[in-house]
Short mmCIF file of C-alpha atoms and ligand atoms in Angstrom, two decimals:
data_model
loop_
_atom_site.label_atom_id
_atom_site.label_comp_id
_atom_site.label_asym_id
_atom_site.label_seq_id
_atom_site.Cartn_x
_atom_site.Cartn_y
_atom_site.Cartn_z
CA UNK Y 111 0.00 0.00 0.00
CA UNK Y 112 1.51 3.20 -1.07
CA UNK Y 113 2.08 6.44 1.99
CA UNK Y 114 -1.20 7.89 0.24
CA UNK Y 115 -3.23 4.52 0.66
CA UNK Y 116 -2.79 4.12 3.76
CA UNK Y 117 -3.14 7.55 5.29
CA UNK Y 118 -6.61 7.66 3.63
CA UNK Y 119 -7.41 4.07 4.80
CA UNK Y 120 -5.97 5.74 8.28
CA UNK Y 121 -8.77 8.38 7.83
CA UNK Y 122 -11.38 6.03 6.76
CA UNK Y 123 -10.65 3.51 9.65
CA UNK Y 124 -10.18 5.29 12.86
CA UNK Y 125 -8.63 2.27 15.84
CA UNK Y 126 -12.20 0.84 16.53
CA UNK Y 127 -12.17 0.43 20.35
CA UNK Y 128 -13.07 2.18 23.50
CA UNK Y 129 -11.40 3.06 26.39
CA UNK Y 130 -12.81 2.80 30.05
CA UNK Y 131 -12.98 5.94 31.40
CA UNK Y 132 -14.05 7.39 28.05
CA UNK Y 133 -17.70 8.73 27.16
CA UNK Y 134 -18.99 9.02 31.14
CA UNK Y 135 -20.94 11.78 31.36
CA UNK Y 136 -24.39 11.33 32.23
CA UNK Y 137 -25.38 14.91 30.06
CA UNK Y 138 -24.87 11.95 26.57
CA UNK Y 139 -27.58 9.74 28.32
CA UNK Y 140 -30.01 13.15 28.96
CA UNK Y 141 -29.56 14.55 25.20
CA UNK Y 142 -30.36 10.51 24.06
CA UNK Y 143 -26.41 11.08 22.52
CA UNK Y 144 -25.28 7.53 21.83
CA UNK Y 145 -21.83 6.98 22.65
CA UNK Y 146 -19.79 6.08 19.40
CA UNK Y 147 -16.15 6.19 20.57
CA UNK Y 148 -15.39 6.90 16.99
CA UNK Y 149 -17.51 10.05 17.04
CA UNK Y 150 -15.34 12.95 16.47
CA UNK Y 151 -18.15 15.03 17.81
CA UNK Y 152 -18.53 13.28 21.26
CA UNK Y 153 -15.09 12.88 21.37
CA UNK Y 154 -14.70 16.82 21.47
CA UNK Y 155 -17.61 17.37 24.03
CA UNK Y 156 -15.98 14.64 26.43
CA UNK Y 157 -13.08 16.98 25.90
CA UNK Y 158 -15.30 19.76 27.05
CA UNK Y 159 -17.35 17.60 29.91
CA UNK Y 160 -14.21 16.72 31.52
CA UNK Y 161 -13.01 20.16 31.83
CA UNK Y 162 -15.94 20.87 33.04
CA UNK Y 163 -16.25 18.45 35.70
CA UNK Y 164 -12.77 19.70 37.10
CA UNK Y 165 -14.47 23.49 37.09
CA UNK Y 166 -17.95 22.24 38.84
CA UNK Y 167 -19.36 23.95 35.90
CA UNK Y 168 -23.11 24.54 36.57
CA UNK Y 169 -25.02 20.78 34.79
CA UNK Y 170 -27.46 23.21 32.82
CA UNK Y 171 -23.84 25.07 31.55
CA UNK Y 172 -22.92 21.40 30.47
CA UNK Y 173 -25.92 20.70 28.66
CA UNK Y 174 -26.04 23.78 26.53
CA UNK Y 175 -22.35 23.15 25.37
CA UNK Y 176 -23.28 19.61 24.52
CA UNK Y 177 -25.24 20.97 21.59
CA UNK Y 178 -24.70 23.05 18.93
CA UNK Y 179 -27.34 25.93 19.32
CA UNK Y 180 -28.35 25.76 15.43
CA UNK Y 181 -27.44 23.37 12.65
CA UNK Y 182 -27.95 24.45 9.39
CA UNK Y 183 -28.30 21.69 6.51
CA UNK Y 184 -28.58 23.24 2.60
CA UNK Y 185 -29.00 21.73 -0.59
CA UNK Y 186 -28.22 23.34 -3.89
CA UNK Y 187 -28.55 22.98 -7.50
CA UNK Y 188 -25.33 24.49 -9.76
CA UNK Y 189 -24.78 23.99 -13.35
CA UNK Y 190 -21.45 22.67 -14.19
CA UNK Y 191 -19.48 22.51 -17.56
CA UNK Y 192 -20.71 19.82 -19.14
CA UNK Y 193 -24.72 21.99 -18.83
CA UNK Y 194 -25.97 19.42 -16.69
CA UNK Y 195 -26.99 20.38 -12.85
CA UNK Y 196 -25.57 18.56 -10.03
CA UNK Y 197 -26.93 19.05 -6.59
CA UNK Y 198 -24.50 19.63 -3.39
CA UNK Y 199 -24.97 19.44 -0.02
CA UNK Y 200 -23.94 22.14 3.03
CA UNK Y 201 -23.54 22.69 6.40
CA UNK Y 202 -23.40 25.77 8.86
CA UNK Y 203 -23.35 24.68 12.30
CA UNK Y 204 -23.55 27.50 14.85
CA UNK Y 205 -22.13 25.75 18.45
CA UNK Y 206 -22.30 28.82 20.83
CA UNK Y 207 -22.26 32.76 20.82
CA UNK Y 208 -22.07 33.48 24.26
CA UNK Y 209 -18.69 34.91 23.84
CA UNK Y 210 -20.03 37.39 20.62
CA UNK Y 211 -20.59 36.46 16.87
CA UNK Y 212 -20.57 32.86 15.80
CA UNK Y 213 -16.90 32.58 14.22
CA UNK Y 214 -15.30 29.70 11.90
CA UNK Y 215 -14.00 28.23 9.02
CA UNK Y 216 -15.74 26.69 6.13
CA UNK Y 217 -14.48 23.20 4.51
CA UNK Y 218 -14.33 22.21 0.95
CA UNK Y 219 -14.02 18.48 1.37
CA UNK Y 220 -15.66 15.20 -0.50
CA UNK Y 221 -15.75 13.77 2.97
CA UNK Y 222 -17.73 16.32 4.68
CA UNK Y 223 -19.95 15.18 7.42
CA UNK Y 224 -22.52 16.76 9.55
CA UNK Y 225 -21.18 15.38 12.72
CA UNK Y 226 -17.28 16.67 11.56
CA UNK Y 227 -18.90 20.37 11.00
CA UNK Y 228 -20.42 19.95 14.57
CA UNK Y 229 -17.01 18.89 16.02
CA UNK Y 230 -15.86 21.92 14.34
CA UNK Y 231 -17.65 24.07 15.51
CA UNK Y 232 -17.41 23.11 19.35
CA UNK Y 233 -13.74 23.52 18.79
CA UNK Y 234 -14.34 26.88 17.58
CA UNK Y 235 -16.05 27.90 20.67
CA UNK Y 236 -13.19 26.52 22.57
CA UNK Y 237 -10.19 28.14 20.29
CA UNK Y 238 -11.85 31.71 20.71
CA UNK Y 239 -12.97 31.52 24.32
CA UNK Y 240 -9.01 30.15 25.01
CA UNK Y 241 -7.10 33.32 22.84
CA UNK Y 242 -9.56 35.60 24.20
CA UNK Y 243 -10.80 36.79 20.57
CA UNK Y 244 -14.60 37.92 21.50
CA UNK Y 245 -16.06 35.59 19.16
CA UNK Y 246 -18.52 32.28 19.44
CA UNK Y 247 -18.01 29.23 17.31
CA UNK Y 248 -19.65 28.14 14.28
CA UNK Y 249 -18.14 25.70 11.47
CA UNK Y 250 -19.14 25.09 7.58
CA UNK Y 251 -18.87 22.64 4.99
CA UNK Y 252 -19.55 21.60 1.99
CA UNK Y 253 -19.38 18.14 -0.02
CA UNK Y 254 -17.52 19.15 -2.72
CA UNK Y 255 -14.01 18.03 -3.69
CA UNK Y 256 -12.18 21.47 -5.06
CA UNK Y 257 -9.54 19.95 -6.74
CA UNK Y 258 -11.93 17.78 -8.73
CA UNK Y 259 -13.77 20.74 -10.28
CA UNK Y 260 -12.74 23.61 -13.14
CA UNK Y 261 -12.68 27.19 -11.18
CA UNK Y 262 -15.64 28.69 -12.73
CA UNK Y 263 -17.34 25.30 -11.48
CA UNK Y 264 -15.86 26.28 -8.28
CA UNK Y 265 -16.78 29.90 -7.70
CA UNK Y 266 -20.79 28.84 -8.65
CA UNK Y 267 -20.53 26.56 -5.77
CA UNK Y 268 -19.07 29.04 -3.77
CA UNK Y 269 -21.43 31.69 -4.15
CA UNK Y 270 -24.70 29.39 -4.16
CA UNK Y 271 -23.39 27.91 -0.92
CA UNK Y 272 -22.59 31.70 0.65
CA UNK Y 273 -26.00 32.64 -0.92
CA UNK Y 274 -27.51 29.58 0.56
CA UNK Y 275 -26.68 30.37 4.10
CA UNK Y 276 -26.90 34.53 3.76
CA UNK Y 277 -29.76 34.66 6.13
CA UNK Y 278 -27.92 32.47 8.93
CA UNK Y 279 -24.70 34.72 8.76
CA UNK Y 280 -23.47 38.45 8.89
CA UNK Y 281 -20.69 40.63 9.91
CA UNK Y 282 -22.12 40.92 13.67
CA UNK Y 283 -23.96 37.29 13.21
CA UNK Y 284 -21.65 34.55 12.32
CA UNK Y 285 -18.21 35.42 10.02
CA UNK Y 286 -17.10 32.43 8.03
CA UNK Y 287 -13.06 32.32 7.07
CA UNK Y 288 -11.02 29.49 5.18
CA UNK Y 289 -10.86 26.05 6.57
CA UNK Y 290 -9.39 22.82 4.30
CA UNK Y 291 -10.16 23.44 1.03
CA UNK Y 292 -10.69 26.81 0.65
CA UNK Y 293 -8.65 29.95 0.54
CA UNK Y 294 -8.86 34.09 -0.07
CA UNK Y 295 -10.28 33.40 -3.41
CA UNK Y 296 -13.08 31.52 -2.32
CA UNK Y 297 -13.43 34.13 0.93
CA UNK Y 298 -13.59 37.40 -2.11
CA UNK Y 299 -16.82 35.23 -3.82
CA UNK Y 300 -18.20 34.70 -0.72
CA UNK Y 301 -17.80 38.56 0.34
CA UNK Y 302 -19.26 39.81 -3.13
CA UNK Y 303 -22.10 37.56 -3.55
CA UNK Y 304 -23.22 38.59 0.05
CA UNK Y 305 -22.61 42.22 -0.97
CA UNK Y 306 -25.03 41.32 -4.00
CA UNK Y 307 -27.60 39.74 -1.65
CA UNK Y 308 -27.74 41.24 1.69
CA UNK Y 309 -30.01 44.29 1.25
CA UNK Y 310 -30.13 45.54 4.81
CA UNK Y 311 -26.30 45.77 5.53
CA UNK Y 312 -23.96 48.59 4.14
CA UNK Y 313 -21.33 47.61 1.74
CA UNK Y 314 -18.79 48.74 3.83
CA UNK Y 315 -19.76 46.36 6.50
CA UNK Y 316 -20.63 43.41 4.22
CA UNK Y 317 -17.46 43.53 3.94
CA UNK Y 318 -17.04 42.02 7.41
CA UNK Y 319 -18.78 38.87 6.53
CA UNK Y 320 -15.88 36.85 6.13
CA UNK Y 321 -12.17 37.39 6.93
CA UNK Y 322 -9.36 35.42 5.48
CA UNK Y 323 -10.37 37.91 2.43
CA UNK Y 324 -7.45 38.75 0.15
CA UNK Y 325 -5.55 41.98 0.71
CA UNK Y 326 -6.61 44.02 -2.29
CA UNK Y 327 -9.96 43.08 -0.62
CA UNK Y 328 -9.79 43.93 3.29
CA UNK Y 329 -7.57 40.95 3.61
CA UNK Y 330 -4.84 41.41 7.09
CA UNK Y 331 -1.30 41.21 6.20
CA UNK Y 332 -0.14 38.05 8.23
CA UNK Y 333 -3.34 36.08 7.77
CA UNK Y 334 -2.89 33.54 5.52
CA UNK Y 335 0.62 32.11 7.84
CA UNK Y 336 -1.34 33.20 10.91
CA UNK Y 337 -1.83 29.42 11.85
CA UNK Y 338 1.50 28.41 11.05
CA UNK Y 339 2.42 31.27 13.22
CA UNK Y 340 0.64 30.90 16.13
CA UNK Y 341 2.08 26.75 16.07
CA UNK Y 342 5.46 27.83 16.34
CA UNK Y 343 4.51 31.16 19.04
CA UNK Y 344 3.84 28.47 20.68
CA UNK Y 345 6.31 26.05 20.40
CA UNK Y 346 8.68 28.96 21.17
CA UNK Y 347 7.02 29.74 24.55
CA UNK Y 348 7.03 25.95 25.48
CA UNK Y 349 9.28 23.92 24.13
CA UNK Y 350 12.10 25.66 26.48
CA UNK Y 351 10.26 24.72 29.61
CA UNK Y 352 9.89 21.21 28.45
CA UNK Y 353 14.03 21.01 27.78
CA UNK Y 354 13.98 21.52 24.31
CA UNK Y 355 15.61 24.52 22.99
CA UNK Y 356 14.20 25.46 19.42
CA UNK Y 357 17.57 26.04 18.36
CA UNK Y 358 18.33 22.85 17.04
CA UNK Y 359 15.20 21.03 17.74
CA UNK Y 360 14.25 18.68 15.47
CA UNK Y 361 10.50 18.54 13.67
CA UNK Y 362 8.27 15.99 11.52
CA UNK Y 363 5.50 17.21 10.20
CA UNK Y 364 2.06 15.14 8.73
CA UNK Y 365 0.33 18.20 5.95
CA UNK Y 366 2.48 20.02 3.81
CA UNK Y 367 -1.09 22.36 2.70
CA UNK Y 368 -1.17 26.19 4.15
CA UNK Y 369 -0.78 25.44 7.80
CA UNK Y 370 2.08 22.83 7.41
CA UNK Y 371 4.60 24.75 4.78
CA UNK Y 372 3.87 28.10 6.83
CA UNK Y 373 4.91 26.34 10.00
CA UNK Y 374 7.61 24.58 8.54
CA UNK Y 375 9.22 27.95 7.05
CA UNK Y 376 8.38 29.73 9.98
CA UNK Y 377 10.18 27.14 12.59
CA UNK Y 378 12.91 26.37 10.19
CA UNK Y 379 13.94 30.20 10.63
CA UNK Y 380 14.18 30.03 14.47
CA UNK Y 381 16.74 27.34 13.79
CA UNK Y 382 14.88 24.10 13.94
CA UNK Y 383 15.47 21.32 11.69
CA UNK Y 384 12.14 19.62 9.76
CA UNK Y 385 14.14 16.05 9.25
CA UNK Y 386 10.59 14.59 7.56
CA UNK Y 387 7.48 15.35 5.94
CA UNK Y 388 4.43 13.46 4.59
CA UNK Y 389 1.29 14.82 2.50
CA UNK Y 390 -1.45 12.49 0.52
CA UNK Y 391 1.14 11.91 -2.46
CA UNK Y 392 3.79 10.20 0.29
CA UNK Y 393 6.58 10.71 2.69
CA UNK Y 394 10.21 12.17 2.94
CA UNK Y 395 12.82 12.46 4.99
CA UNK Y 396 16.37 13.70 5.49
CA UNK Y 397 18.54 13.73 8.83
CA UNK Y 398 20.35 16.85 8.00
CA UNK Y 399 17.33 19.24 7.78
CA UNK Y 400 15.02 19.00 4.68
CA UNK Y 401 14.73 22.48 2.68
CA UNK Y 402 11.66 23.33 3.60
CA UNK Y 403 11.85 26.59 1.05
CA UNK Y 404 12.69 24.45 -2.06
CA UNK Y 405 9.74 22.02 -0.50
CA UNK Y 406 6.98 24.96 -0.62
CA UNK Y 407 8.31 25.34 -3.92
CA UNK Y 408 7.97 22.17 -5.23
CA UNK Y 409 4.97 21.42 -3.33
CA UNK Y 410 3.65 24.97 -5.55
CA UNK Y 411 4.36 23.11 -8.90
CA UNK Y 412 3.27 19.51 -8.33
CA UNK Y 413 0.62 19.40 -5.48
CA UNK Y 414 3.08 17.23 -3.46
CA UNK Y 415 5.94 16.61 -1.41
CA UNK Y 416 6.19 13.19 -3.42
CA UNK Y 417 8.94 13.27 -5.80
CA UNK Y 418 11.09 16.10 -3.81
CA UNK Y 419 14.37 13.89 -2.98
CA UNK Y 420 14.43 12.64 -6.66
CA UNK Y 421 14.43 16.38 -7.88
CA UNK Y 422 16.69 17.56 -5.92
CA UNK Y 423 19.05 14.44 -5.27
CA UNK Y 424 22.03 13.39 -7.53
CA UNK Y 425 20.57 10.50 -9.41
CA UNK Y 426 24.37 9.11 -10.54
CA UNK Y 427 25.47 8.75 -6.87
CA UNK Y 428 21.88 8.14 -5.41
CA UNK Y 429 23.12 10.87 -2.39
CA UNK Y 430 21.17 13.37 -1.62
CA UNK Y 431 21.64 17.25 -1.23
CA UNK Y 432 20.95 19.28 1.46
CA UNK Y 433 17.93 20.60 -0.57
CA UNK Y 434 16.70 16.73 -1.45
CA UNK Y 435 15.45 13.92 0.94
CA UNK Y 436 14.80 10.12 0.58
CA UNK Y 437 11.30 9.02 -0.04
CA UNK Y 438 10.14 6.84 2.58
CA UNK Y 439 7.38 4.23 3.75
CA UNK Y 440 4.36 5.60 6.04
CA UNK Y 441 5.72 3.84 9.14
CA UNK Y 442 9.19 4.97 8.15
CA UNK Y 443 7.99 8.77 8.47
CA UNK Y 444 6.06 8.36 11.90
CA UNK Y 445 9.37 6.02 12.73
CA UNK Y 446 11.80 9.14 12.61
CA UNK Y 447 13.19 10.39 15.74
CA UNK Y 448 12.19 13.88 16.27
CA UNK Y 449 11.87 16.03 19.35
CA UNK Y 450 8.18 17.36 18.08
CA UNK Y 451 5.58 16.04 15.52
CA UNK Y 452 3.04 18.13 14.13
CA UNK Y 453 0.19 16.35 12.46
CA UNK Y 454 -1.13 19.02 10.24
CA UNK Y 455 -3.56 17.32 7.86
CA UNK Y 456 -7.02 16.05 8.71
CA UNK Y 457 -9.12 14.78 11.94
CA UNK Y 458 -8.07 11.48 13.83
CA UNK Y 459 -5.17 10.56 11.93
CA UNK Y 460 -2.87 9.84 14.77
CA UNK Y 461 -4.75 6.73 15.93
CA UNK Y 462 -3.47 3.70 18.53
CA UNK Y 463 -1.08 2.25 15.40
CA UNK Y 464 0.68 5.62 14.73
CA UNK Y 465 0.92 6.96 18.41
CA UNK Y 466 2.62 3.57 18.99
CA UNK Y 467 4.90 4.37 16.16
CA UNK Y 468 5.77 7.96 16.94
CA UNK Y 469 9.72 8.66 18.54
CA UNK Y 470 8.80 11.83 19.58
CA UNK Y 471 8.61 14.14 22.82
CA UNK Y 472 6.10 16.57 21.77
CA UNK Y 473 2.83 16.10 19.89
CA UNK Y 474 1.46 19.80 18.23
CA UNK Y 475 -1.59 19.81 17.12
CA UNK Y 476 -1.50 21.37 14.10
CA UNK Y 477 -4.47 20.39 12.59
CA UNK Y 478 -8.21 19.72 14.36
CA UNK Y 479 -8.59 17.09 16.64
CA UNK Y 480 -5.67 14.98 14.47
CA UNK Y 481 -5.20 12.69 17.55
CA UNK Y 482 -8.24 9.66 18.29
CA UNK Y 483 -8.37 9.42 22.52
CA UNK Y 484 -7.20 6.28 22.09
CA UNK Y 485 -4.11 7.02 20.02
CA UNK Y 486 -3.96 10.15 23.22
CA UNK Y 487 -3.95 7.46 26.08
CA UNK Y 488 -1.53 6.15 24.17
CA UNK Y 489 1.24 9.18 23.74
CA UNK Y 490 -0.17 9.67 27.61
CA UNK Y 491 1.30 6.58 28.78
CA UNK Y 492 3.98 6.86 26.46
CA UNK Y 493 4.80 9.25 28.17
CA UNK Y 494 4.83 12.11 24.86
CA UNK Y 495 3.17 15.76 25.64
CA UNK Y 496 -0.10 16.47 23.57
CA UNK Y 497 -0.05 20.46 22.66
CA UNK Y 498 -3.76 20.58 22.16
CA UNK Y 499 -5.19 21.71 18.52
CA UNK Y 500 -7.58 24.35 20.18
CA UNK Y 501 -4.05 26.35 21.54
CA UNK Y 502 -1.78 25.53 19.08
CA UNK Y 503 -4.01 26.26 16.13
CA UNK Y 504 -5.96 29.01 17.42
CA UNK Y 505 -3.71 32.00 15.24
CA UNK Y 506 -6.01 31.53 12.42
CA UNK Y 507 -8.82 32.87 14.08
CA UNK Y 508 -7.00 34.79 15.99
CA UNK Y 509 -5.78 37.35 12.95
CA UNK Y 510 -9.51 36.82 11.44
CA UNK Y 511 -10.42 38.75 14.27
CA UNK Y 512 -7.44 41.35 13.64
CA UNK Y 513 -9.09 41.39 10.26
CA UNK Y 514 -12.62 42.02 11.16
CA UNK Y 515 -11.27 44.72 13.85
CA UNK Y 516 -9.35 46.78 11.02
CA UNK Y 517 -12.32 46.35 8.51
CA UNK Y 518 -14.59 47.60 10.97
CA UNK Y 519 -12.23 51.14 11.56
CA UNK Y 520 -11.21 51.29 7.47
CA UNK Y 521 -7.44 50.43 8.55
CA UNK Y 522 -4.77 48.60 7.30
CA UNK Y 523 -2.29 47.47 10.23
CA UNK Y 524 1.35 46.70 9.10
CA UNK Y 525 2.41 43.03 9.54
CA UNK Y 526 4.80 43.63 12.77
CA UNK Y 527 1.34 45.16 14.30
CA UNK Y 528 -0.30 41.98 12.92
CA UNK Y 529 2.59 39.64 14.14
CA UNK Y 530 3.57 41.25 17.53
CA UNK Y 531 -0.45 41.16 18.89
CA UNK Y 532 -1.05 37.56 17.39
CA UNK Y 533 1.86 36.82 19.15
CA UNK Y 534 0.27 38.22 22.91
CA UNK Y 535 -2.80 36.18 22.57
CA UNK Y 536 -0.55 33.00 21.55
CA UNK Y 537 1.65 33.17 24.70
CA UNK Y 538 -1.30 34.02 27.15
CA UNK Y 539 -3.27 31.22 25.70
CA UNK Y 540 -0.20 29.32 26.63
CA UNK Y 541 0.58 30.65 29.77
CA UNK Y 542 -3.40 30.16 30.50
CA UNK Y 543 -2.77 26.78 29.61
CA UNK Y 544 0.18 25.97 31.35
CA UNK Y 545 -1.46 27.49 34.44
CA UNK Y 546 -4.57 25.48 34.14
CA UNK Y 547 -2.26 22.16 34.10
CA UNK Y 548 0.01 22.98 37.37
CA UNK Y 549 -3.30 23.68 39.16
CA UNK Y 550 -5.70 21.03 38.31
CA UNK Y 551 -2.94 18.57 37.62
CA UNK Y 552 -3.89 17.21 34.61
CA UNK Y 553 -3.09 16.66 30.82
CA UNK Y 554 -2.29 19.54 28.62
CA UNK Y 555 -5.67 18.97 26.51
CA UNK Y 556 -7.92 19.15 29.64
CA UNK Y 557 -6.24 21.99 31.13
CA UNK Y 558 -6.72 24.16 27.48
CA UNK Y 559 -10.41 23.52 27.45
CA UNK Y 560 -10.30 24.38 31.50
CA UNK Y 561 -9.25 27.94 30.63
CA UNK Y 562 -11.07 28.22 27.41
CA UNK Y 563 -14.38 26.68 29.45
CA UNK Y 564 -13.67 29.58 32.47
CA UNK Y 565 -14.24 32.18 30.55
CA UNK Y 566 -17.24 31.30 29.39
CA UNK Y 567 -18.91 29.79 32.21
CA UNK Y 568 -18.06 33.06 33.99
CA UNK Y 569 -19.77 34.90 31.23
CA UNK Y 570 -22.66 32.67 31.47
CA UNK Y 571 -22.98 33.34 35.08
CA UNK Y 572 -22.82 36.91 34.50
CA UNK Y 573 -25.61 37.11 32.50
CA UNK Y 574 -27.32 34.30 33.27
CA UNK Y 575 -30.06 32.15 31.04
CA UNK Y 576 -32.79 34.21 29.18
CA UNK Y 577 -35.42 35.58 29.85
N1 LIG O 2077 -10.58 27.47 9.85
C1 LIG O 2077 -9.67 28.03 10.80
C2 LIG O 2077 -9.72 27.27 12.09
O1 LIG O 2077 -10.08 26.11 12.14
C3 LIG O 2077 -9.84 29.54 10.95
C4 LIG O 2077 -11.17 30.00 11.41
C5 LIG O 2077 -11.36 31.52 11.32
O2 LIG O 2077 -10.43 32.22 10.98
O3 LIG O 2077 -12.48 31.96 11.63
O4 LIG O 2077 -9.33 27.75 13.12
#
């Protein structure tokens, strides 16, 4: 089976088995939730319900968080090339806007599921309540693969799904961005079709709708690495504390797409070392330090790291430059001795099979929810850290919301305003973090949604349940 093969068959077939103190909550047996350890939804609000059994969070605070507040299901014709019509499917799930406007991403996958979107979204509420960016969370998707479509193809989906959803959303309502799949092109048709539609809201403000726009459009400068920013402000605030100086440390990384190449070049220039990498066209890896420069390159012009070490390598002598690495197996990739991985690609990838393979200290969540709790108990006893997806990628949202806040005074911040304040609400999430875990003694990913769920349970208490 090739490295592609098997990390969709990875995707496909999450480790089927449950662990015992997993799924306990009695709020799954009130909202008639049936607990499916494979769930990626459930397995985010057990996330949430055990933080909030540490906090004593109020039961009726516990129930509202178990459920998205709206879920929003479309269907809508568009006619492709070819004349004929096909009919796609999409998703808005709104989780929770106690913290201000529903806020998240919207995914172009063939894969999409309403469960995933819901998953999504809870994260979102999580990631924004954690950074401190005033915003709820809310998730989208549609069924659509992007890369299987012509553009014009493309942009009719986009703007019937946008259109589709216009009454649900707004610039004070719910803001979508990009998620997998999508990108500032897709962001500028969803801002001008909703300038087309949306009658009651001023240009100017429409505007606001989504961020993640491009720059000649409202876009930030510093948006589209924000992610891969915010992994390594991270890293950098950590990784000392945990005896590993970034100078030198060494990195594999699972997603070469936006987030993964950002972080890459981003860490690579504090000194770190990415020894391997593996996307969906296969795996690489070289001791010295892969060029992770020549990589985005490559990567640009053939939509893969696949293929990198034979470019670059000297075919005669079958060494390798610095610039080149050898392809290698699956296993061989999660095999490599590295001081952090960073699984950067999609949901539950990391399951019991690769956390048993991984030779790593650090796990950095990258991407959403990459690790199954399994494959967590796992690294636990294992004795590897877990750097929770809603702290380490929470810079994404975190510059949409630097993006909304400039649109909203007509302003264009330079990128060392951009950089310097994502880089505040990086380290205090952190330090919130870190804080959390000293004082409640537990795990890394419980103590994140501990100070993510504080905030908003204090909020909730504040204002209390209406009317
Ligand atoms: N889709 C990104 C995420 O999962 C960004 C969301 C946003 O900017 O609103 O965090």
């Amino acid at each position: 089976m090739s490295a592609t093969e098997m990390a969709k068959a990875s995707i496909a077939a999450p480790t089927n088995r449950q662990s015992e103190d997993f799924l306990t909550s009695s709020v799954f047996d009130e909202l008639g939730m049936q607990r499916d350890p494979n769930n990626l939804y459930l397995q985010v609000i057990d996330s949430v319900l055990r933080a909030a059994e540490y906090l004593e969070i109020p039961h009726h605070l516990q129930l509202i968080l178990a459920q998205p507040k709206n879920e929003i299901m479309v269907h809508f014709p568009v006619r492709m090339n070819d004349g004929e019509y096909r009919l796609f499917k999409g998703y808005r799930v709104q989780h929770n806007n106690i913290l201000g406007p529903y806020k998240g991403g919207v995914r172009f996958h063939p894969d999409v599921h309403l469960d995933d979107v819901k998953a999504l979204s809870a994260l979102m509420t999580m990631k924004c309540s954690l950074v401190r960016v005033p915003y709820g969370g809310a998730k989208g998707g549609c069924k659509v693969d992007p890369r299987a479509i012509d553009r014009d193809e493309l942009m009719r989906v986009s703007r019937r799904f946008i259109a589709a959803i216009s009454n649900v959303i707004g610039p004070d309502i719910d803001i979508p961005a990009p998620d997998v799949g999508t990108n500032a092109q897709t962001m500028a048709w969803f801002a001008d079709t909703y300038m087309n539609i949306s009658g009651s809201v001023s240009r100017q403000d429409a505007l606001r709708v989504v961020t993640g726009k491009p720059l000649e459009m409202g876009g930030s400068l510093g948006r589209e690495k924000a992610t891969g920013q915010g992994v390594v402000d991270v890293l950098v605030e950590l990784l000392p504390d945990m005896g590993i100086p970034i100078e030198g440390a060494t990195v594999s990384l699972l997603g070469f797409g936006n987030v993964g190449s950002w972080m890459a070049r981003l860490i690579a220039d504090k000194g770190a070392k990415v020894v391997a990498v593996m996307d969906h066209t296969g795996a690489i890896r070289n001791d010295e330090g892969i060029d992770v420069v020549s990589l985005a390159e490559h990567v640009e012009e053939t939509g893969g790291v696949a293929g990198f070490g034979a470019s670059h390598g000297d075919t005669r002598t079958g060494r390798h430059t610095q610039a080149g690495a050898d392809a290698v197996s699956e296993e061989e990739f999660y095999r490599t001795p590295v001081d952090v991985f960073v699984p950067a690609a999609l949901e539950q990838m990391i399951d019991e099979e690769k956390a048993g393979w991984l030779e790593c200290k650090v796990v950095a969540e990258a991407a959403n929810a990459p690790t199954t709790p399994v494959g967590e108990r796992l690294l636990q006893k294992r004795g590897i850290e877990v750097l929770p997806a809603i702290l380490c990628n929470s810079g994404g949202v975190t510059v949409s919301y630097l993006e909304w806040v400039q649109n909203k005074q007509s302003v264009q911040w330079d990128l060392e305003r951009v950089d310097s304040t994502l880089n505040k609400h990086m380290v205090l999430a952190a330090r919130r973090t870190q804080l959390a875990q000293h004082r409640f003694e537990c795990d890394m990913r419980t103590a994140a949604y501990i100070a993510a769920l504080e905030q908003i349970a204090k909020v909730y208490a504040l204002r209390g349940i209406f009317p």
